[in-house]
Short mmCIF file of N, CA and C in Angstrom, two decimals:
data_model
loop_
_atom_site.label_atom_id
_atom_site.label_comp_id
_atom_site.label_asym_id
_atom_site.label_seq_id
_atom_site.Cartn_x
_atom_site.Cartn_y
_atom_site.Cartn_z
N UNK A 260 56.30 6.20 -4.44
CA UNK A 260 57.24 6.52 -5.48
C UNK A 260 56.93 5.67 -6.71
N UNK A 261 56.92 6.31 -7.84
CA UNK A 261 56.96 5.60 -8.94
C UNK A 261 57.54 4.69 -9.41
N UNK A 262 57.21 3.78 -10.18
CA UNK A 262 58.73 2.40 -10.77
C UNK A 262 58.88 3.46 -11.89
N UNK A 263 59.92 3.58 -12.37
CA UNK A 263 60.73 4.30 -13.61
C UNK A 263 60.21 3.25 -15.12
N UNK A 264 59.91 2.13 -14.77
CA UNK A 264 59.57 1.23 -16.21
C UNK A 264 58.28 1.69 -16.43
N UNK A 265 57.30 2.17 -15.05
CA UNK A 265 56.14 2.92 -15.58
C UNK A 265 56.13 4.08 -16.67
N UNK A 266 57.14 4.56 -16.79
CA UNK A 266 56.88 5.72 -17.40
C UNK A 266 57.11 5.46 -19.03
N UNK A 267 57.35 3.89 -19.43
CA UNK A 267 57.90 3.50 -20.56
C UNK A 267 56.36 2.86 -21.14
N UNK A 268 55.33 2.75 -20.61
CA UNK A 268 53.88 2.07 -20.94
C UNK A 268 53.03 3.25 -21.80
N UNK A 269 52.35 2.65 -22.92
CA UNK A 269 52.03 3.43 -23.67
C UNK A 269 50.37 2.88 -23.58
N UNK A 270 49.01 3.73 -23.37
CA UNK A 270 47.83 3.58 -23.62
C UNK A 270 47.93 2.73 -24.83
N UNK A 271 47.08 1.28 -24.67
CA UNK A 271 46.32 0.96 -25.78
C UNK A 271 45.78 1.63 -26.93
N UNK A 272 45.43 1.56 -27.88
CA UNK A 272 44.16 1.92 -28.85
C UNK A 272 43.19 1.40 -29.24
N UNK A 273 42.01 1.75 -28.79
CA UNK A 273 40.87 1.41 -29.10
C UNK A 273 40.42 1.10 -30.62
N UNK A 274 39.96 0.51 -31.18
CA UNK A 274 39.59 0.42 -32.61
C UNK A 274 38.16 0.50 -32.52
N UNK A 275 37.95 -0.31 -31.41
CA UNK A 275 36.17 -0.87 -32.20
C UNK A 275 35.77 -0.72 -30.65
N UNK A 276 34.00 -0.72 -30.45
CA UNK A 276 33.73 -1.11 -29.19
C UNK A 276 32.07 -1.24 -29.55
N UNK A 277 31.75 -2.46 -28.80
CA UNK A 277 30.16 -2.73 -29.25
C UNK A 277 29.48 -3.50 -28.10
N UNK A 278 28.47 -3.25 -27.71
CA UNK A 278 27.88 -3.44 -26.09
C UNK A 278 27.04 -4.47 -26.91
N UNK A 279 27.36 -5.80 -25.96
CA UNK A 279 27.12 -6.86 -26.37
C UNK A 279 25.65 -7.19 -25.77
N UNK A 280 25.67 -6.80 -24.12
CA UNK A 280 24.47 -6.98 -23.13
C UNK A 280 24.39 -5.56 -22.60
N UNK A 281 23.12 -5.43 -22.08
CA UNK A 281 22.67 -4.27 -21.31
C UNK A 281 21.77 -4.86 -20.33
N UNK A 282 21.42 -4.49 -19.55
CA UNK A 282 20.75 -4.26 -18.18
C UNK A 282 20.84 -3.12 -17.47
N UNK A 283 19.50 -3.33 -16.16
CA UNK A 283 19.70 -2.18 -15.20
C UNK A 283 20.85 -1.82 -14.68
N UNK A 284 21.35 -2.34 -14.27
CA UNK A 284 23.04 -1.85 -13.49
C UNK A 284 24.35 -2.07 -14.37
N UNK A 285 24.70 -2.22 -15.45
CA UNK A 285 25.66 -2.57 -16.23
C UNK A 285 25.64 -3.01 -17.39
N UNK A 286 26.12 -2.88 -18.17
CA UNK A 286 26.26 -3.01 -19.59
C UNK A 286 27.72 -3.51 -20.05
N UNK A 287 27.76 -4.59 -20.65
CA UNK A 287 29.02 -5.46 -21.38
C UNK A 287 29.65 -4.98 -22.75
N UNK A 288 31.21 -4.51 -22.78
CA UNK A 288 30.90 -3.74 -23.50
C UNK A 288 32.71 -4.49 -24.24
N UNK A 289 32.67 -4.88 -25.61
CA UNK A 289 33.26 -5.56 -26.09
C UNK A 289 34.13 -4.55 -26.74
N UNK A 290 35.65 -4.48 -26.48
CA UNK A 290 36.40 -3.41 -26.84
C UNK A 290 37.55 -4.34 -27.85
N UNK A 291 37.76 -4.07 -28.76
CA UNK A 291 38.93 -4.11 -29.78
C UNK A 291 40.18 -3.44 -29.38
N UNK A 292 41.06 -3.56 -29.46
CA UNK A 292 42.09 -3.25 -28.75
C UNK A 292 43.42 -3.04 -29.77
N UNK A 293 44.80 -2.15 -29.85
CA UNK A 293 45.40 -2.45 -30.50
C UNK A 293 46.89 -2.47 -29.34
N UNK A 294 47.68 -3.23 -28.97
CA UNK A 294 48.83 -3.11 -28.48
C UNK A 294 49.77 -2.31 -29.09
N UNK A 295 50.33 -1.23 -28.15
CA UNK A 295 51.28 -0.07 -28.34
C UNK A 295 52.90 -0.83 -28.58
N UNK A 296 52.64 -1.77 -27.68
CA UNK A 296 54.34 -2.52 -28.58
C UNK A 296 54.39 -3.76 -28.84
N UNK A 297 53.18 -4.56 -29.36
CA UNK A 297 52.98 -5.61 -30.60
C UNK A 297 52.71 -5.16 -31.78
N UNK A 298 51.56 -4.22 -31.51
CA UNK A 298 50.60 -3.61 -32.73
C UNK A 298 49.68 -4.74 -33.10
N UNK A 299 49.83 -5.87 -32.26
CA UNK A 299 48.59 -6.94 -32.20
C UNK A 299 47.03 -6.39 -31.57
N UNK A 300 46.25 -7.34 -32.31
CA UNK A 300 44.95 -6.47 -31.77
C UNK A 300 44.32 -7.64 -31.25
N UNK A 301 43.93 -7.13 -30.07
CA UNK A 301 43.23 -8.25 -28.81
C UNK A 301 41.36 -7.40 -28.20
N UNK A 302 40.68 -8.45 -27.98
CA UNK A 302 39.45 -8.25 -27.78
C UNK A 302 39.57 -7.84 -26.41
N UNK A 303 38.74 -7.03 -25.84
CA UNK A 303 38.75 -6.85 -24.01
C UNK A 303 37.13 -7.05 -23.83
N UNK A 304 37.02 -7.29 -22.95
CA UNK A 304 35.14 -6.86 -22.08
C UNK A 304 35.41 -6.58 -21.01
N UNK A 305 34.83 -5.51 -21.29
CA UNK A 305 34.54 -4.03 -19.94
C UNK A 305 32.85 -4.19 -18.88
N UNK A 306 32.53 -4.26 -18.32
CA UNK A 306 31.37 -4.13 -17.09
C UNK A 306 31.61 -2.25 -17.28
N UNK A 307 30.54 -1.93 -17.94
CA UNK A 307 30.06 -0.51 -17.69
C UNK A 307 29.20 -0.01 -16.69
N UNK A 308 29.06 0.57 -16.10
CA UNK A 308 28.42 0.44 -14.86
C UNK A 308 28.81 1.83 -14.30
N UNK A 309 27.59 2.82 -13.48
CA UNK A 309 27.90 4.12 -12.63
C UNK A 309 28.68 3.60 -11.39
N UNK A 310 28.40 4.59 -10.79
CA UNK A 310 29.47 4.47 -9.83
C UNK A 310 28.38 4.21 -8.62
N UNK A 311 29.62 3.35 -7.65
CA UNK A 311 29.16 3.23 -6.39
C UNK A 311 29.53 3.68 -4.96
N UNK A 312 28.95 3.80 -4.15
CA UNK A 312 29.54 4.45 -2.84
C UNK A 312 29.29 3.37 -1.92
N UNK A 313 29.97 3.49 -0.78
CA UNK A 313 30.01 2.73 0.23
C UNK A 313 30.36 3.88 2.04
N UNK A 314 29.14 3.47 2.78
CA UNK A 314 29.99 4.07 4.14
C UNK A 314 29.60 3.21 5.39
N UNK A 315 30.81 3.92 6.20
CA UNK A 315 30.64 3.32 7.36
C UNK A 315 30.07 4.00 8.54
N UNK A 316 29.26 3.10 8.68
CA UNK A 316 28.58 3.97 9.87
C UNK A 316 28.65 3.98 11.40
N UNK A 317 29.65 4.68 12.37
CA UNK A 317 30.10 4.20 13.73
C UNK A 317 29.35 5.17 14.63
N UNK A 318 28.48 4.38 15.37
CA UNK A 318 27.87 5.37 16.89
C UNK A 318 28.71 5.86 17.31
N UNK A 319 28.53 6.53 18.39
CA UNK A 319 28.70 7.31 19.60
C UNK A 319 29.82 6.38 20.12
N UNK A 320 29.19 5.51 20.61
CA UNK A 320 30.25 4.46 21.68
C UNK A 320 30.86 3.63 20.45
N UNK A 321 31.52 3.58 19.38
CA UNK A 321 32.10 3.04 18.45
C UNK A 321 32.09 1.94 17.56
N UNK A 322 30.46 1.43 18.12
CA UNK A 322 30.46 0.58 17.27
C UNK A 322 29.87 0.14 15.88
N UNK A 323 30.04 -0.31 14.39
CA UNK A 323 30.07 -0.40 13.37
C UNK A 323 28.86 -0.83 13.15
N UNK A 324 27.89 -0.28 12.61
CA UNK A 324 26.66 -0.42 12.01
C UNK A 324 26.53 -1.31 10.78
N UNK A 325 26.35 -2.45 10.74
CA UNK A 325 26.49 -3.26 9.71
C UNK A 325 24.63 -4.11 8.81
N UNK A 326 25.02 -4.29 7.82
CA UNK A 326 23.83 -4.96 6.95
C UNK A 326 24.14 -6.49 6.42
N UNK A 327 22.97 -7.40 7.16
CA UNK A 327 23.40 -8.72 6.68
C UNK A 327 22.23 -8.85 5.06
N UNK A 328 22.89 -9.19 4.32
CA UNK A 328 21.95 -9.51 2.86
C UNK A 328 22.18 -10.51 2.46
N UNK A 329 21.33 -11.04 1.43
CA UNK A 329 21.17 -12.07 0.74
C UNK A 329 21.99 -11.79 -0.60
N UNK A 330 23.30 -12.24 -1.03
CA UNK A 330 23.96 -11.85 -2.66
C UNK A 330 24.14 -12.66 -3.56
N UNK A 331 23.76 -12.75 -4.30
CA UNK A 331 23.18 -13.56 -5.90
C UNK A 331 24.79 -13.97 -6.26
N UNK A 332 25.83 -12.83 -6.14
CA UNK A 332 27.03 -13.36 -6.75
C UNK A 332 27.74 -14.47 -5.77
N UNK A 333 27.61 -15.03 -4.38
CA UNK A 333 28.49 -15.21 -3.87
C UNK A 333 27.18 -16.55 -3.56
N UNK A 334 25.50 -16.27 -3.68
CA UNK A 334 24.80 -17.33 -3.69
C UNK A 334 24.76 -17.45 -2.11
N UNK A 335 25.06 -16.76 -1.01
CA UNK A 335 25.12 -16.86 0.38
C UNK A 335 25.01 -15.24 1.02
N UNK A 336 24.59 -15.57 2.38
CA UNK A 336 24.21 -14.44 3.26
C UNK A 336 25.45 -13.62 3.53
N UNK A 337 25.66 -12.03 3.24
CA UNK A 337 27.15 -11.54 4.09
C UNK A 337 26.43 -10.43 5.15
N UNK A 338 27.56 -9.96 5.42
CA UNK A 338 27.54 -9.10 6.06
C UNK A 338 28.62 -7.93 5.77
N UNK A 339 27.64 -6.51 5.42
CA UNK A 339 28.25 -5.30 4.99
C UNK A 339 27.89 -4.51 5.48
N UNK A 340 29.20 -3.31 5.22
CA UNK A 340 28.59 -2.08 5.16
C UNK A 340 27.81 -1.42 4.25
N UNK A 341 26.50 -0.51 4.77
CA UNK A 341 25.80 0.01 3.54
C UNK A 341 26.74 0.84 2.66
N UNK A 342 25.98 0.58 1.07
CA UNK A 342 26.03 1.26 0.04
C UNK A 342 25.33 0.32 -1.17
N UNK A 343 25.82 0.92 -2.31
CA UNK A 343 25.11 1.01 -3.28
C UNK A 343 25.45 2.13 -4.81
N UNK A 344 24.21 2.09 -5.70
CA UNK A 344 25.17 2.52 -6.57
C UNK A 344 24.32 4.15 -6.49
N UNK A 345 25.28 5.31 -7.33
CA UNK A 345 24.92 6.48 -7.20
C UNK A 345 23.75 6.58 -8.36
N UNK A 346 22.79 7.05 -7.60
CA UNK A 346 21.61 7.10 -8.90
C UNK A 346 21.53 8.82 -9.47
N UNK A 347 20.70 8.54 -10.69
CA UNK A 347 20.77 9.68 -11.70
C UNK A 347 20.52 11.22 -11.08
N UNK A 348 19.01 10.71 -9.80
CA UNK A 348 18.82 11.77 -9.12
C UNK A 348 19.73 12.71 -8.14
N UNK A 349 20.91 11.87 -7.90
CA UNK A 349 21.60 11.87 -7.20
C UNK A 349 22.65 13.37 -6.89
N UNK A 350 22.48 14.12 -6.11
CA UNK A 350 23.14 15.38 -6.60
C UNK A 350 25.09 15.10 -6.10
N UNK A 351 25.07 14.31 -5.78
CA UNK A 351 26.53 13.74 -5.27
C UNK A 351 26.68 12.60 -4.71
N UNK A 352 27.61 12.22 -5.04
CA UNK A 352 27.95 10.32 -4.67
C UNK A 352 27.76 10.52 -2.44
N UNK A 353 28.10 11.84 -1.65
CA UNK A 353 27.93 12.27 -0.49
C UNK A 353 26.43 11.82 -0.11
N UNK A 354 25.62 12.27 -1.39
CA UNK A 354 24.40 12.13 -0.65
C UNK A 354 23.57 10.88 -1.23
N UNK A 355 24.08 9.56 -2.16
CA UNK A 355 23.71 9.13 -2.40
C UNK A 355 24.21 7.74 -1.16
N UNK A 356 25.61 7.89 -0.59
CA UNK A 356 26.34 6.91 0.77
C UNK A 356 25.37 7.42 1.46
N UNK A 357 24.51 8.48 1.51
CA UNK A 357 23.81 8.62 2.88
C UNK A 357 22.36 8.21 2.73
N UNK A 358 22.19 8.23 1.93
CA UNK A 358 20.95 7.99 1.14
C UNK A 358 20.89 6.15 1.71
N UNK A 359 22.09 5.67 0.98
CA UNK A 359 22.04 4.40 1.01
C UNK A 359 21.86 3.83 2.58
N UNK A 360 22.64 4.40 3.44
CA UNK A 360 22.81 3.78 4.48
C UNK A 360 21.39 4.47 5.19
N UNK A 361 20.56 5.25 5.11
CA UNK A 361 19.26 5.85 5.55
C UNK A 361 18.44 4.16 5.27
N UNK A 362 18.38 3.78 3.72
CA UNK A 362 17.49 3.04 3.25
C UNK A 362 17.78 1.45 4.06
N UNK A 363 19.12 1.12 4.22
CA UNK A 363 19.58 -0.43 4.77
C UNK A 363 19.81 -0.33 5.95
N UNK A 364 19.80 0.37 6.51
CA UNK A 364 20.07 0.76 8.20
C UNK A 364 19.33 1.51 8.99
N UNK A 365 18.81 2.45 8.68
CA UNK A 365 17.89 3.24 9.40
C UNK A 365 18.75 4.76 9.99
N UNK A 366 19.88 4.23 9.97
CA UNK A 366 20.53 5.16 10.42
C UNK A 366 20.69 5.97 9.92
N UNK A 367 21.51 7.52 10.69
CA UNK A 367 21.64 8.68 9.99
C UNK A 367 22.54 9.69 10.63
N UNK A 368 23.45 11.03 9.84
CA UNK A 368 24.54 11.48 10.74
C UNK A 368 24.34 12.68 10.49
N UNK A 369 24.95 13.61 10.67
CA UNK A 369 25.22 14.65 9.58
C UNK A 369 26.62 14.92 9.68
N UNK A 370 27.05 14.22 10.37
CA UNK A 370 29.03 14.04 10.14
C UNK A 370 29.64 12.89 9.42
N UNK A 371 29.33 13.28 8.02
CA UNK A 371 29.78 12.23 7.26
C UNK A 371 31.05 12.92 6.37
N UNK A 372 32.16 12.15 6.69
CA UNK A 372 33.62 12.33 5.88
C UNK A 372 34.15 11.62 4.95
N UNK A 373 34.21 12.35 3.52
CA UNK A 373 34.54 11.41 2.23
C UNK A 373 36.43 11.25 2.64
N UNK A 374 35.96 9.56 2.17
CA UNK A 374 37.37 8.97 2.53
C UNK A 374 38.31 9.00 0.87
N UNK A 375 37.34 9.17 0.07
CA UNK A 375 38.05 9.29 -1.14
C UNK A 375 37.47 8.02 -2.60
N UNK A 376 37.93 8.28 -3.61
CA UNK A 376 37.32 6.87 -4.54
C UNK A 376 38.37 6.40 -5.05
N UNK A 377 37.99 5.31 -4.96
CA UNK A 377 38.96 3.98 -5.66
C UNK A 377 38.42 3.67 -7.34
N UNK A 378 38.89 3.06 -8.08
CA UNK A 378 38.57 2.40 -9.15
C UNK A 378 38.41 0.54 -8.50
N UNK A 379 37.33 -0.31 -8.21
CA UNK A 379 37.25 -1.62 -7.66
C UNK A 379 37.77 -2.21 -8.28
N UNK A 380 37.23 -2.67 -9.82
CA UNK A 380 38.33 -3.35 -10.50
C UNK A 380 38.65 -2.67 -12.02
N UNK A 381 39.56 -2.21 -11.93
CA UNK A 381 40.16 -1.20 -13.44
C UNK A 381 40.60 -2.00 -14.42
N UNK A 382 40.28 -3.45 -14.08
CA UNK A 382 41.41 -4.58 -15.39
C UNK A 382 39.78 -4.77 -16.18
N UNK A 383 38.35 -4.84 -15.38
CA UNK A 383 37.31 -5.00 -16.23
C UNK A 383 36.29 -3.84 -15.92
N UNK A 384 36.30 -3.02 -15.58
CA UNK A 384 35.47 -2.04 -15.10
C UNK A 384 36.35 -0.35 -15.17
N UNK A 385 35.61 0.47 -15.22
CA UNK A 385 35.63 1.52 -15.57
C UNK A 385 35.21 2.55 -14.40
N UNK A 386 34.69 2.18 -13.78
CA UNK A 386 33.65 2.86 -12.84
C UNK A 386 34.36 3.08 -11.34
N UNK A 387 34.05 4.38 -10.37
CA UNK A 387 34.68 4.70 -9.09
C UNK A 387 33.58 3.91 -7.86
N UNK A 388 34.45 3.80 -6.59
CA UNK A 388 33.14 3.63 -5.42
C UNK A 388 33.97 4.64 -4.48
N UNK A 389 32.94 5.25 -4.39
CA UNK A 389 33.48 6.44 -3.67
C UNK A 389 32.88 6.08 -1.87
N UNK A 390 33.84 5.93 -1.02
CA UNK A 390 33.96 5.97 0.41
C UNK A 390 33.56 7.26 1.30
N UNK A 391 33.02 7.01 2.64
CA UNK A 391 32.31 7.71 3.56
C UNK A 391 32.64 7.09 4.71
N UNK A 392 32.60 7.93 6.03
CA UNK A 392 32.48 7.41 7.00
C UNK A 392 31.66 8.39 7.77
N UNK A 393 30.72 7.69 8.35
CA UNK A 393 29.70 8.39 9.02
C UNK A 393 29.63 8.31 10.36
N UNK A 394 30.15 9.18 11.25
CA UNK A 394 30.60 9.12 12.86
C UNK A 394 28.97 9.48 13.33
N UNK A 395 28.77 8.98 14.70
CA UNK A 395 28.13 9.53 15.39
C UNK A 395 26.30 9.03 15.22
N UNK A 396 26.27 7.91 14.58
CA UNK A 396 25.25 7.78 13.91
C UNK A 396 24.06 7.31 15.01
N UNK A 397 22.70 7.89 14.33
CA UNK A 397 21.87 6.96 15.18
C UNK A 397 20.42 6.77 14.55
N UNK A 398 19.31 5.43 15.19
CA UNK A 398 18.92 5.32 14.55
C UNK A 398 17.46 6.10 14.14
N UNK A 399 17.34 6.58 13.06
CA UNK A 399 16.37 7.49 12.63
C UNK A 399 14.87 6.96 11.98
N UNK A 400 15.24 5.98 11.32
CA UNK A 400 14.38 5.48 10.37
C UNK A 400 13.76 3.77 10.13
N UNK A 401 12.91 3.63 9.62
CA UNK A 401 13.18 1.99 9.87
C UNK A 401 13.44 1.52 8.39
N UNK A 402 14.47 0.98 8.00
CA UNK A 402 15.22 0.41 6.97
C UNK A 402 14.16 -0.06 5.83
N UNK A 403 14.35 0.66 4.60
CA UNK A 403 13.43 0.31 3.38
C UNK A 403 14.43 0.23 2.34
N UNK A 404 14.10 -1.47 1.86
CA UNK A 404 14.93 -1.96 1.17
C UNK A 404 14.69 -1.84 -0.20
N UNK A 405 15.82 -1.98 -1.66
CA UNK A 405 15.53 -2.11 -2.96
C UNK A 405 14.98 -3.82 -2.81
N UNK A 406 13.85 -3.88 -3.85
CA UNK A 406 13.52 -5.04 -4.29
C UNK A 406 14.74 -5.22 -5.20
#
């Protein structure tokens, strides 16, 4: 159910916007801003960036197919589920979760069920990761990783 004070919030206005950094996966993107009930104008930075998918991949007998990696942001080893981001070739974020988890796992289904997309973080980012779960999986391939 809705809060009723939601319905009293008015979209920002954009004034200005100028991409400060670019790179392969994201682009920084410096937004001007005008407040709907100050009329003060405040700077934002946005992470532009496509979208990403994520799935899970569970065998037969139920258990969770997971990827340990090395991550630059956290500077330590985790452990995930595959995914990654949807590339250009990509004819659907469906076949790019499967794609992904083919390349970091080896594995493979053809019973894969979209769980739906989220926005990860909407206060600096713009961008969906769209969810999968892949029942029944097994292993097909031997795991070829992005440099």
């Amino acid at each position: 159910m809705a809060d009723s004070s939601s319905q009293k919030i008015q979209p920002w206005q954009r004034l200005d916007s100028e991409t400060v950094y670019s790179c392969r996966i994201f682009s920084l993107q410096k937004n001007r801003s005008r407040s709907p009930r100050t009329a003060k104008e405040h700077n934002f930075f946005v992470l532009d960036s496509g979208d990403w998918v994520n799935i899970i991949p569970v065998t037969a007998d139920g258990q969770v197919v997971l990827i340990r990696q090395y991550r630059h942001g956290t500077e330590d080893m985790t452990l995930e589920i595959p995914g990654g981001m949807v590339d250009p070739e990509d004819p659907s974020p469906l076949h790019a979760a499967r794609r992904e988890m083919q390349e970091e796992t080896g594995y493979d289904s053809d019973d894969v069920i979209p769980l739906g997309p989220i926005h990860p973080n909407p206060a600096i980012q713009g961008n969906r990761c769209h969810s999968f779960l892949a029942r029944n999986v097994q292993k097909a391939f031997e795991p070829s990783f992005d440099t």
